[in-house]
PDB file of C-alpha atoms and ligand atoms in Angstrom:
ATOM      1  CA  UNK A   1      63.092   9.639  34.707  1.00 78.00           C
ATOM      2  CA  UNK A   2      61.316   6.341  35.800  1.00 88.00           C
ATOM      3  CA  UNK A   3      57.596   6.934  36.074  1.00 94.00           C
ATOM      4  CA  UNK A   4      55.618   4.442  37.548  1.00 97.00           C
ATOM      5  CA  UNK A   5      51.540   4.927  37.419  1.00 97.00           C
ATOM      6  CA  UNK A   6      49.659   2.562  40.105  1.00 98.00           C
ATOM      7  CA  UNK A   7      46.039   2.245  40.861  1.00 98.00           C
ATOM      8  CA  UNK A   8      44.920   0.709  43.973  1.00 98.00           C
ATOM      9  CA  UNK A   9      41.697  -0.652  44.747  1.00 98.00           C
ATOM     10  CA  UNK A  10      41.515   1.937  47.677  1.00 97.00           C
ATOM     11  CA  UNK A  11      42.974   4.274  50.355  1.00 97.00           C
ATOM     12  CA  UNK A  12      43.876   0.999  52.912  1.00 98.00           C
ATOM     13  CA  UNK A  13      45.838  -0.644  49.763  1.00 98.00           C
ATOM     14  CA  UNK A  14      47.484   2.689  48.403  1.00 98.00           C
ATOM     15  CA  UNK A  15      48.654   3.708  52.237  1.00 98.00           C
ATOM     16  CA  UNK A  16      50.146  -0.107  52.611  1.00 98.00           C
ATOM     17  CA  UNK A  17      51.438   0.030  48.829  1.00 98.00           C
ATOM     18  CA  UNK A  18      53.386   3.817  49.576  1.00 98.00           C
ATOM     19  CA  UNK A  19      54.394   2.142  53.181  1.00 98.00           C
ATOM     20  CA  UNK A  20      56.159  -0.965  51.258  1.00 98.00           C
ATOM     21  CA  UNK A  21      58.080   1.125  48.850  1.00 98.00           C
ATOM     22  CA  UNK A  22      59.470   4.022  51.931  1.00 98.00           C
ATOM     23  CA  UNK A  23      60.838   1.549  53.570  1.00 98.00           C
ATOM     24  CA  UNK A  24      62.292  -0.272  50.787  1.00 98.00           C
ATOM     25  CA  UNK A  25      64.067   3.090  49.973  1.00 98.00           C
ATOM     26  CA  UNK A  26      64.612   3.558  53.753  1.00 98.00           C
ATOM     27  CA  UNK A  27      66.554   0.452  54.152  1.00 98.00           C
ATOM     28  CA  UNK A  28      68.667   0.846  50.865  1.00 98.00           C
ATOM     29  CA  UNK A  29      69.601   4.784  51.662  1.00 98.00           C
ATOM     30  CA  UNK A  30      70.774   3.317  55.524  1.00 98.00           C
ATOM     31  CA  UNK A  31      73.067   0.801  54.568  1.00 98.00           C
ATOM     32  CA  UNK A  32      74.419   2.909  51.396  1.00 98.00           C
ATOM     33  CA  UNK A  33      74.731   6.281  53.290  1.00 97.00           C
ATOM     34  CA  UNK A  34      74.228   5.677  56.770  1.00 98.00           C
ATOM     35  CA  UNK A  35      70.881   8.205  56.997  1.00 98.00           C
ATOM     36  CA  UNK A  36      67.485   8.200  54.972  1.00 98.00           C
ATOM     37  CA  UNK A  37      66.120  11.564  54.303  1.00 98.00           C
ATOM     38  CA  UNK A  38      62.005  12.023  53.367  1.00 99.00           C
ATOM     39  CA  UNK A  39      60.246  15.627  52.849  1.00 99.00           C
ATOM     40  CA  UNK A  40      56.516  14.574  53.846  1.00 99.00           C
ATOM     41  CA  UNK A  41      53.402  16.521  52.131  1.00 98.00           C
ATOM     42  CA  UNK A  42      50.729  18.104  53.864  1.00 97.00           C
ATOM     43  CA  UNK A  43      47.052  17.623  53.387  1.00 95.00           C
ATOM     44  CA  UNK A  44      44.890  15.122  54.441  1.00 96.00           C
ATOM     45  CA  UNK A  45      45.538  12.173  52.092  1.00 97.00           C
ATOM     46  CA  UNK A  46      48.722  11.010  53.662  1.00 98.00           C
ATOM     47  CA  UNK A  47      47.932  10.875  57.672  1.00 98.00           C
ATOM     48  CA  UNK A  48      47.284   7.285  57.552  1.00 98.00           C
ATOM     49  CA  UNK A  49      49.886   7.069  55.849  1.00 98.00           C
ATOM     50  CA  UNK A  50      52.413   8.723  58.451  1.00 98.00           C
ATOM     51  CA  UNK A  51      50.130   6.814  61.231  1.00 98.00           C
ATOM     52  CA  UNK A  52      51.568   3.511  59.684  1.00 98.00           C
ATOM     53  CA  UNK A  53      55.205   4.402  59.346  1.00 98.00           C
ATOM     54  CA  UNK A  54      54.877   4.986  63.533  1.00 98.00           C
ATOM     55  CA  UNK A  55      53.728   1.610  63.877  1.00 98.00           C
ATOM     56  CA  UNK A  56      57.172   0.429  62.200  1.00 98.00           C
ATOM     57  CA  UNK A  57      60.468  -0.741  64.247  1.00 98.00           C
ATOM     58  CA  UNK A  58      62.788   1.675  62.449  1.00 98.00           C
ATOM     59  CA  UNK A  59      66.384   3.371  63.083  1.00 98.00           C
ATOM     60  CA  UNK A  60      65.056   6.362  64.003  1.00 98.00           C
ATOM     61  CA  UNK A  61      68.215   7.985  64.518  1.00 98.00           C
ATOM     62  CA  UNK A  62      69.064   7.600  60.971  1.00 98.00           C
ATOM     63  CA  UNK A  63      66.227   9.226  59.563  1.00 99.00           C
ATOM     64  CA  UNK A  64      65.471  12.506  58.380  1.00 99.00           C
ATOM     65  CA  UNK A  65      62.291  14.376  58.115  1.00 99.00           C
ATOM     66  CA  UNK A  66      61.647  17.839  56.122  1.00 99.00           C
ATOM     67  CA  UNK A  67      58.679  19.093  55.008  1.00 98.00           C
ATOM     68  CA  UNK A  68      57.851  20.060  51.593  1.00 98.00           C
ATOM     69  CA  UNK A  69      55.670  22.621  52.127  1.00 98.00           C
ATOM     70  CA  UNK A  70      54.220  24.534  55.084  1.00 98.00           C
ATOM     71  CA  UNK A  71      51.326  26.692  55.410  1.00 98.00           C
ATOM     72  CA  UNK A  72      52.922  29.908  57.068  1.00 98.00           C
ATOM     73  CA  UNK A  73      51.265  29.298  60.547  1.00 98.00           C
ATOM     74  CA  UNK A  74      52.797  28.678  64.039  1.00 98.00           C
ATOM     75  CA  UNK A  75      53.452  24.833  64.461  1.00 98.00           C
ATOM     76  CA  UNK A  76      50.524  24.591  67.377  1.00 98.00           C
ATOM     77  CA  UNK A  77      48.207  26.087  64.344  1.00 98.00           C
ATOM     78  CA  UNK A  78      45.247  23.346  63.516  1.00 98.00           C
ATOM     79  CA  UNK A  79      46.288  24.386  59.555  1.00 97.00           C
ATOM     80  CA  UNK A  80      49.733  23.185  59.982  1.00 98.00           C
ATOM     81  CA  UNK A  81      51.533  20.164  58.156  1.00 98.00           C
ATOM     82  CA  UNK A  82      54.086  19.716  60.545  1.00 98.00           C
ATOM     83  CA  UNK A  83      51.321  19.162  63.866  1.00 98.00           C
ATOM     84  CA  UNK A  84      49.787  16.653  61.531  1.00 98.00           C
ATOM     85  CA  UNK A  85      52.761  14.472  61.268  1.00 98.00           C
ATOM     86  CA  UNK A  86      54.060  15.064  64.573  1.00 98.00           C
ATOM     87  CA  UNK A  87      50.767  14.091  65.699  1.00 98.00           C
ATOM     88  CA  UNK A  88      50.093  11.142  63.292  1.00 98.00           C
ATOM     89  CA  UNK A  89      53.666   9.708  63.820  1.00 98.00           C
ATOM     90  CA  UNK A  90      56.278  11.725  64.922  1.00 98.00           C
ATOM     91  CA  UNK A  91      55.261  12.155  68.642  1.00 98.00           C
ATOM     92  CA  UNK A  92      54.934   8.120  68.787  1.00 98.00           C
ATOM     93  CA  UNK A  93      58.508   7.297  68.167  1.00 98.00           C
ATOM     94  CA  UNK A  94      61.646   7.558  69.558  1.00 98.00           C
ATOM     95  CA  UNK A  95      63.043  10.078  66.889  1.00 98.00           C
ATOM     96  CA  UNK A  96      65.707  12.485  67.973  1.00 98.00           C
ATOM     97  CA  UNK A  97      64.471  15.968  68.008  1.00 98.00           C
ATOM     98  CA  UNK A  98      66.875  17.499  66.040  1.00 98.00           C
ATOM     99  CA  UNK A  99      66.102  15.034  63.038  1.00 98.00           C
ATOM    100  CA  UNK A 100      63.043  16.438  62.481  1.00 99.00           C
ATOM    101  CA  UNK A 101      63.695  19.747  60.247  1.00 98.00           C
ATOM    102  CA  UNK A 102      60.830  21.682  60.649  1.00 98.00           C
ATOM    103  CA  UNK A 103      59.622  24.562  58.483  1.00 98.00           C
ATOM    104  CA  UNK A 104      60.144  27.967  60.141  1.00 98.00           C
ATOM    105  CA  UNK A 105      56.892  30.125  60.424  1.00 98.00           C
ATOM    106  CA  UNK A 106      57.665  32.383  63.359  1.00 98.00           C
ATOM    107  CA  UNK A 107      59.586  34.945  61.828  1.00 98.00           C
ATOM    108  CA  UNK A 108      56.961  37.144  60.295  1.00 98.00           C
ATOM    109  CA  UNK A 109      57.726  37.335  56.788  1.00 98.00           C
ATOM    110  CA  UNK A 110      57.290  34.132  55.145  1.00 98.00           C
ATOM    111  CA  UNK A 111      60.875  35.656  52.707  1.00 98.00           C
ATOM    112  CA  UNK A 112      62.766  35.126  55.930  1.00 98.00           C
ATOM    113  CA  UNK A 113      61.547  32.188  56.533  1.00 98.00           C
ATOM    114  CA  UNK A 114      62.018  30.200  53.436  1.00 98.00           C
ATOM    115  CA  UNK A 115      65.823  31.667  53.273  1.00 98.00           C
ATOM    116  CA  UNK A 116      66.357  30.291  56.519  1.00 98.00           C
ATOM    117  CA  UNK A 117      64.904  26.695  55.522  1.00 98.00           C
ATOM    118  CA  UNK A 118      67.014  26.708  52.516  1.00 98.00           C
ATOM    119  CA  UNK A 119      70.087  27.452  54.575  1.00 98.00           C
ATOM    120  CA  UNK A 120      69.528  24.775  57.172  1.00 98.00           C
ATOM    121  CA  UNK A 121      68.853  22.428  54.258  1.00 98.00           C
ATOM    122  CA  UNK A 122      71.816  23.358  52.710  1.00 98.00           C
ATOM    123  CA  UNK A 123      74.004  23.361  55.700  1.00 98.00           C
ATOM    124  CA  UNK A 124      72.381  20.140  56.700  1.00 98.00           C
ATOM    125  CA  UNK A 125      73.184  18.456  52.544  1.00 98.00           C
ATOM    126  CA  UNK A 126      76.802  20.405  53.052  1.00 96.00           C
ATOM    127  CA  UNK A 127      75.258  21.402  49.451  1.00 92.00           C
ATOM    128  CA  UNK A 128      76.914  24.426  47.292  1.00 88.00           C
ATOM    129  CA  UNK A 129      75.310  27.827  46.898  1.00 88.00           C
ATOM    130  CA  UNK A 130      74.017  26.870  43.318  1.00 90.00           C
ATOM    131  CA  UNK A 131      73.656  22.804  43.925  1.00 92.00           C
ATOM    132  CA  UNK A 132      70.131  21.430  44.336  1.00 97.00           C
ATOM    133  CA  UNK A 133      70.904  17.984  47.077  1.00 98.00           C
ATOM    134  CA  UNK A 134      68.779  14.896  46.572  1.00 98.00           C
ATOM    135  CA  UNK A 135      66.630  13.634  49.309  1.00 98.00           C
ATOM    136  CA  UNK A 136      65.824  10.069  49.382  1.00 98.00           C
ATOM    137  CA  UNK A 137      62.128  10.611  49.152  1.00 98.00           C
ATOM    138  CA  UNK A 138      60.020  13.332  48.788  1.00 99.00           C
ATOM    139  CA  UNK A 139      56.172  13.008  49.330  1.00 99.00           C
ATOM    140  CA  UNK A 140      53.586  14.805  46.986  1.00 99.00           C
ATOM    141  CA  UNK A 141      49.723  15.413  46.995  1.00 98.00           C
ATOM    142  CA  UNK A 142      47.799  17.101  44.090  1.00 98.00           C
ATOM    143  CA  UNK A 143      45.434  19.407  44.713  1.00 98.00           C
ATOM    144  CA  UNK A 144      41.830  19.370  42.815  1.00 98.00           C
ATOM    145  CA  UNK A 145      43.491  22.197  40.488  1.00 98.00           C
ATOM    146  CA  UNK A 146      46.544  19.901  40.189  1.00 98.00           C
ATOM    147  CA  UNK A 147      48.907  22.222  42.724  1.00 98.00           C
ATOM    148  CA  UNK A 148      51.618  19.845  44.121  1.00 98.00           C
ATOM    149  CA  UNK A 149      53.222  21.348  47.601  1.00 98.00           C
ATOM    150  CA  UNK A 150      52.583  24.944  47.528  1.00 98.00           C
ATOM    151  CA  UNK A 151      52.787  25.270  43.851  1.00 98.00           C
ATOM    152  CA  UNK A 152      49.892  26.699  42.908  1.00 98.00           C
ATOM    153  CA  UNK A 153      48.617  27.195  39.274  1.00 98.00           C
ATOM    154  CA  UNK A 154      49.646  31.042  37.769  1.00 98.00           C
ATOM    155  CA  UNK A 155      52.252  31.873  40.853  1.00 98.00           C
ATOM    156  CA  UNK A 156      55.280  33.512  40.918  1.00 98.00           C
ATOM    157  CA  UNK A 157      56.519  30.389  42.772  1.00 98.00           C
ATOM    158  CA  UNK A 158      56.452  28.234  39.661  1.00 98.00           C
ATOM    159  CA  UNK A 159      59.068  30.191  38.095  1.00 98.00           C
ATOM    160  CA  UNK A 160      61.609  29.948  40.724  1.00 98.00           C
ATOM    161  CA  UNK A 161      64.243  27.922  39.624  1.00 98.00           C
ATOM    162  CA  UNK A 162      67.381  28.765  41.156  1.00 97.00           C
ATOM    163  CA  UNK A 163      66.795  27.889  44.827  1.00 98.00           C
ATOM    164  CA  UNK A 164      65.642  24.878  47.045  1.00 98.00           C
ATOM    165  CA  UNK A 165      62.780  26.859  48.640  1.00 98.00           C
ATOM    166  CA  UNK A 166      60.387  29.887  48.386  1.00 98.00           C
ATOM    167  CA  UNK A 167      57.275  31.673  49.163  1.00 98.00           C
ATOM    168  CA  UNK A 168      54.331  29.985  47.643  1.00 98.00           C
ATOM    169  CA  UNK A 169      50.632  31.247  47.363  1.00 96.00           C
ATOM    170  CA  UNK A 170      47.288  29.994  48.235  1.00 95.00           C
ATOM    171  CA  UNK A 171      44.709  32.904  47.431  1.00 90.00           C
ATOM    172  CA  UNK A 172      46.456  35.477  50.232  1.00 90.00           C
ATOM    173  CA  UNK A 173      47.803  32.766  52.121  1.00 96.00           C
ATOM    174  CA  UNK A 174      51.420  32.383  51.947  1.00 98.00           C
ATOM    175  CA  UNK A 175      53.158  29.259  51.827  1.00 98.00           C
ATOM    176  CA  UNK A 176      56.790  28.059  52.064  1.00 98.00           C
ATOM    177  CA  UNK A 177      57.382  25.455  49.608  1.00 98.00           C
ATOM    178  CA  UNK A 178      60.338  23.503  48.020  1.00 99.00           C
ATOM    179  CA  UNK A 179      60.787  24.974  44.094  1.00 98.00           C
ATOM    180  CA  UNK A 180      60.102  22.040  41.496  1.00 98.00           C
ATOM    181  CA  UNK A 181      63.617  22.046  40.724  1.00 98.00           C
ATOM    182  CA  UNK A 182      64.608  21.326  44.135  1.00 98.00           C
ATOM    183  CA  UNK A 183      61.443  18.465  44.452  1.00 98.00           C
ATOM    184  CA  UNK A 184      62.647  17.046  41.059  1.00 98.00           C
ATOM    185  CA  UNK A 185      66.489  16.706  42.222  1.00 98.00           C
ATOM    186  CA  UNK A 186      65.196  13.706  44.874  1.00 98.00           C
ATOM    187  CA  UNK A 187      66.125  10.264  44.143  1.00 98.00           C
ATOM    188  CA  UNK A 188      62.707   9.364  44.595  1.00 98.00           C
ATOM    189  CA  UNK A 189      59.209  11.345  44.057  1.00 98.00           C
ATOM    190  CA  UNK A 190      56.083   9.720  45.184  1.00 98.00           C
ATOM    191  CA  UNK A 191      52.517  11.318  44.835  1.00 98.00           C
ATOM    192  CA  UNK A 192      49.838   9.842  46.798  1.00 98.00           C
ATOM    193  CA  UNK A 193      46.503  11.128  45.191  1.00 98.00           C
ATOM    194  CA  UNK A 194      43.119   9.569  46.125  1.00 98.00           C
ATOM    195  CA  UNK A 195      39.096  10.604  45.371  1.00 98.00           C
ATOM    196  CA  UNK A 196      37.336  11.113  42.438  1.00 97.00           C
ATOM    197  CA  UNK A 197      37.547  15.056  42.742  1.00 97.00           C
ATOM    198  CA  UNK A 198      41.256  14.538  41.695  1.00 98.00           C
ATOM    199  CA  UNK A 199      40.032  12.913  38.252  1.00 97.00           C
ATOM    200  CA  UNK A 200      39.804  16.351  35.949  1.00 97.00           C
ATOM    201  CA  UNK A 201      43.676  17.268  37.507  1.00 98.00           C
ATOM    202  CA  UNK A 202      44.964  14.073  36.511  1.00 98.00           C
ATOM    203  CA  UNK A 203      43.518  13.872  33.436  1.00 97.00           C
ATOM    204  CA  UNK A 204      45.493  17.546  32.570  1.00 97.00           C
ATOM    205  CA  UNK A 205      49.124  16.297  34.018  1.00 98.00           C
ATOM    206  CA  UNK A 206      49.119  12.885  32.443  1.00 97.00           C
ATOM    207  CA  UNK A 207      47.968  14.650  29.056  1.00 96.00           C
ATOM    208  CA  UNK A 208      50.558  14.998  26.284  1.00 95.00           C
ATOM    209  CA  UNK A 209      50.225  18.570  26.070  1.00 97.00           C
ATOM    210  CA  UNK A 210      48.752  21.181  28.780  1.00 98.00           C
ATOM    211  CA  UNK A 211      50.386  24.500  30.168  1.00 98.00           C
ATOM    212  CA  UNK A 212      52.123  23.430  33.168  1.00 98.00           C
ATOM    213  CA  UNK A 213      51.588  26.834  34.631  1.00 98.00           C
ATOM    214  CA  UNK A 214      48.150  25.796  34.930  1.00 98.00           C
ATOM    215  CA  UNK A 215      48.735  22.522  36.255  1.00 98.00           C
ATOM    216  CA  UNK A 216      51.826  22.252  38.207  1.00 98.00           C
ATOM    217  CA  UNK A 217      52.189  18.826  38.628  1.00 98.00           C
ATOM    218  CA  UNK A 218      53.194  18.761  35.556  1.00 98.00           C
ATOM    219  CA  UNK A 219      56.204  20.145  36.213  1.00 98.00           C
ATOM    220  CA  UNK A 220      56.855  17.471  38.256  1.00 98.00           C
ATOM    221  CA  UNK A 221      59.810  15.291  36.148  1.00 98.00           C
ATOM    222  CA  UNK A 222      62.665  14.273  39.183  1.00 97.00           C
ATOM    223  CA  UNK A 223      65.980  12.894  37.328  1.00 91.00           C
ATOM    224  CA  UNK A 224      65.461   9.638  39.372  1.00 97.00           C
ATOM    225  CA  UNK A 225      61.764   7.635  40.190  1.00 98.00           C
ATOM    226  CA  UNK A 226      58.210   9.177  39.857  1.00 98.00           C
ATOM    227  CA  UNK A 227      55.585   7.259  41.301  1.00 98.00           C
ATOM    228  CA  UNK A 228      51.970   8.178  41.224  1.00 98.00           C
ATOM    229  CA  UNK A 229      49.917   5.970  43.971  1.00 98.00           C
ATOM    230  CA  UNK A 230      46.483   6.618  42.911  1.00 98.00           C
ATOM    231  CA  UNK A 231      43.224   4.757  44.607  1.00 98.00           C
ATOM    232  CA  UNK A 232      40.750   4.017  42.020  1.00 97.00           C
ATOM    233  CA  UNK A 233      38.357   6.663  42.425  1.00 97.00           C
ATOM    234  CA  UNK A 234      41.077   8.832  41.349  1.00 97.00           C
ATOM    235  CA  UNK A 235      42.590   6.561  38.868  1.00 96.00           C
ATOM    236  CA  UNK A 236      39.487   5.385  37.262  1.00 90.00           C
ATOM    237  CA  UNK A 237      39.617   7.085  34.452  1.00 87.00           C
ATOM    238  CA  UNK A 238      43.415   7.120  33.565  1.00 87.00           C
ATOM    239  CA  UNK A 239      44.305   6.272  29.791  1.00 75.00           C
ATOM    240  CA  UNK A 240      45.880   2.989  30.422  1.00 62.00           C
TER     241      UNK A 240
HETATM  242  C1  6PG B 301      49.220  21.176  51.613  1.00 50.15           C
HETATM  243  C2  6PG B 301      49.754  20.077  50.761  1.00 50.15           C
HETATM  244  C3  6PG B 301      49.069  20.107  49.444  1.00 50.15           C
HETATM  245  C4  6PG B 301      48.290  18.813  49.388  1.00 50.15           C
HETATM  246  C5  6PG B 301      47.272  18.826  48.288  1.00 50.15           C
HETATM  247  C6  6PG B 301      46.403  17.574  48.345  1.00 50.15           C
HETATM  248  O1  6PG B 301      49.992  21.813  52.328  1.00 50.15           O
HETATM  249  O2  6PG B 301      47.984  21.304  51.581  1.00 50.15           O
HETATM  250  O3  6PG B 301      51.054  19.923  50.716  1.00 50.15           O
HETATM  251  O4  6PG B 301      49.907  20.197  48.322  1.00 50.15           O
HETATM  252  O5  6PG B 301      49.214  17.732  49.204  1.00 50.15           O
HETATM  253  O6  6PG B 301      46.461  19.978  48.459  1.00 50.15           O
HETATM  254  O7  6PG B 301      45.728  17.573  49.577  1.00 50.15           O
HETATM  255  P1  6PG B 301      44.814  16.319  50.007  1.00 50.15           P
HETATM  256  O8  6PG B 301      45.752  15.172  50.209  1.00 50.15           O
HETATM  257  O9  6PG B 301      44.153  16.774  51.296  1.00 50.15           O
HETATM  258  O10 6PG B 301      43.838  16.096  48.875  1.00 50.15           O
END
């Protein structure tokens, strides 16, 4: 693992510092394999982000967009990741429709669900029953209690290591979220974590030793490039 650890001065300069290093990725997985695939994260820290990447002259046909985590909601739903990016970028450019690989949350039982994301993904990677395919990118926030995707601290999610996706938890609220095997098979992992609220979380993942049960992010380790974008609020306090 390659772990790079950035602090920006703030969110403008972390947004344009994540922007520079997608595309650089972007460019390199088009001309090596044709297609660039990203899994975005949800939350609120990267919609400028996404709004940014629409302003871009890109390939669209060639790229790839999965999510890596939904909240289990119908896409219209003002809770749901994928009508943030579709609003924040994906409605602005001329991307083919079926590129964008959308979560399913209409089938009533979020178990159903996540099997059928993990089949399309696999179908779509041509990947074997037991193989765990590398995206290009995937995206990451951290929650205040250090929860990355839908991995949240103490949940039978975090213990799911032999498929690409499952149900996660939020209190009662299910969740479909890639497993942190599956997040830490991508070539690239980039976390994009900004505020001062996030300073106690980071503290706990970037410490030698904590339970990473109670602070998922921790679990976090992809076999290729981790890269934490922090702004300075959050990254004030980092042991340098
Ligand atoms: C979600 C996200 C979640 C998010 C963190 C950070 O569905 O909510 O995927 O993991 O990335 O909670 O959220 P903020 O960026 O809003 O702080």
């Amino acid at each position: 693992m390659n772990k790079q650890v950035e602090v920006l001065p703030d969110i403008s300069a972390l947004v344009d510092r994540a922007l520079d290093l997608i595309l650089a990725k972007l460019s390199t997985a088009i001309k090596e394999r044709g297609q660039f695939t990203i899994a975005l994260a949800g939350g609120s820290t990267p919609k400028p982000l996404y709004e940014a990447i629409a302003k871009q002259k890109l390939p669209w046909d060639k790229i790839h967009v999965f999510w890596g985590d939904e909240r289990y909601v119908p896409p219209n739903h003002p809770d749901s990741n994928e009508l943030m990016a579709r609003q924040a970028w994906l409605n602005g450019v001329n991307i083919p429709s079926s590129n964008i690989h959308a979560v399913p949350t209409l089938d009533g039982d979020p178990a159903v669900s996540a099997a059928k994301y993990e089949q399309h993904l696999r179908d779509f990677f041509k990947s074997s029953p037991q193989g765990f395919p590398s995206l290009d990118v995937v995206l990451l926030g951290m929650g205040d209690d250090a929860h990355t995707a839908s991995l949240f601290p103490h949940t039978p999610a975090l213990k799911v290591v032999d498929r690409l996706i499952t149900v996660g938890n939020k209190d009662a609220n299910p969740r479909i979220t890639f497993t942190y095997p599956f997040i830490n098979a991508a070539d690239s992992v980039i976390f994009l974590v900004a505020g001062a609220n996030k300073i106690p979380a980071l503290a706990q993942v970037f410490a030698p030793v904590a339970d990473d049960f109670t602070y998922p992010s921790r679990l976090i380790q992809p076999q290729g490039e981790l890269w934490w974008l922090l702004d300075s609020a959050a990254g004030s306090k980092l042991p340098t």
